Coordinates of C-alpha atoms in Angstrom, one line a residue:
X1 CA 0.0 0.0 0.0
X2 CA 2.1 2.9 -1.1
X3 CA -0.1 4.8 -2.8
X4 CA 1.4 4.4 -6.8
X5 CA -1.3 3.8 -9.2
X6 CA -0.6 2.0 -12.3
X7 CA -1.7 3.8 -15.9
X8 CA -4.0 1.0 -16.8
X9 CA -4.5 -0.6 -20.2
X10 CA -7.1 0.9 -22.5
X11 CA -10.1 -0.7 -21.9
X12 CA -9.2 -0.6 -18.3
X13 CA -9.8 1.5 -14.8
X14 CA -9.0 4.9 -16.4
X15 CA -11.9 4.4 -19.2
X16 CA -14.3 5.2 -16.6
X17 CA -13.3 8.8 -16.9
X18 CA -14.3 10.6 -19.4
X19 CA -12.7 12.6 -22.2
X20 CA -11.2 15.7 -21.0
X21 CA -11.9 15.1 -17.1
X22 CA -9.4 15.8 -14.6
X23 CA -8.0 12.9 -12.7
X24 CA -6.4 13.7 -9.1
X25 CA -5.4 11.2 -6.6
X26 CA -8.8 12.1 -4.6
X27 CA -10.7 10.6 -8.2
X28 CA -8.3 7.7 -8.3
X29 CA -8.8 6.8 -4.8
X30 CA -12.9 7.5 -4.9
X31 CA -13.2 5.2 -8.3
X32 CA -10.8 2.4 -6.3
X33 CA -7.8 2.7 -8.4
X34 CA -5.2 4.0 -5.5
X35 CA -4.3 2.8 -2.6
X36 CA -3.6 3.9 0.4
X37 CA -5.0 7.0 3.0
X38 CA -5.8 10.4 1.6
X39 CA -2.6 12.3 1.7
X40 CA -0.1 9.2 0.8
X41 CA 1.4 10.6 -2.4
X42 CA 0.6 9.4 -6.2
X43 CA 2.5 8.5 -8.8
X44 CA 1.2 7.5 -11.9
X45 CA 3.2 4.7 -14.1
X46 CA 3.7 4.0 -17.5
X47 CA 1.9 0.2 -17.5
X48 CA -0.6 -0.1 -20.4
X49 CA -1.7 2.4 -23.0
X50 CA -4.0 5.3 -22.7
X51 CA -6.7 6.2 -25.4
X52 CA -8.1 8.9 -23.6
X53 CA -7.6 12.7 -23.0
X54 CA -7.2 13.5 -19.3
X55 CA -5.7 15.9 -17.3
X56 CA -3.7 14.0 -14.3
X57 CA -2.6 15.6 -11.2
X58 CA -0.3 13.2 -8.8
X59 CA 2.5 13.9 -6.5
X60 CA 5.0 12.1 -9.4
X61 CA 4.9 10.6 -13.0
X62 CA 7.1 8.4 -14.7
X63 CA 8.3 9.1 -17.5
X64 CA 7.0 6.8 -19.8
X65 CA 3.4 7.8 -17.9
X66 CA 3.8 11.7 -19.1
X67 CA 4.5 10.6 -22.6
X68 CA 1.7 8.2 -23.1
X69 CA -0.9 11.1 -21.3
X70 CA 0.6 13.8 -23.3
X71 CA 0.4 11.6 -26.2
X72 CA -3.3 11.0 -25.7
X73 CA -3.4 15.0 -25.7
X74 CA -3.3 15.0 -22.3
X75 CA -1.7 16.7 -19.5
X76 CA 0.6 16.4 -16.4
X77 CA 0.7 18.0 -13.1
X78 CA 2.5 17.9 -10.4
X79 CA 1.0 18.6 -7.0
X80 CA 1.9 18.6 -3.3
X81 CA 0.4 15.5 -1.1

């Protein structure tokens, strides 16, 4: 339980979000997709491909995550826990 959420595959967890939503660690935990207690920081991985536009606010982001979410048109923003 650290609190790092995995960039799902396509048809997967983030498909429930729709095109153009914002996606903070509060949405990922409320939708069951991070673990952990509010405040333990985010960090959103590359696992998987992403279809969708979204704008993603986490604590971190690998590298391979920002390029598949900015790829998708998305975007990328750090935040304090």
């Amino acid at each position: 339980a650290d609190g790092t959420f995995w960039l799902p595959e396509t048809n997967g967890s983030l498909a429930g979000f729709d095109e153009g939503a914002t996606v903070d660690a509060a949405a990922l935990r409320a939708a069951g997709l991070a673990n952990g207690p509010a405040g333990t920081p985010v960090k959103i991985l590359g696992g998987g491909e992403l279809s969708k536009k979204l704008a993603m606010k986490a604590q971190a982001f690998s590298a391979s995550a920002r390029a598949k979410i900015e790829a998708a048109g998305g975007t990328c923003e750090v935040v304090k826990p």
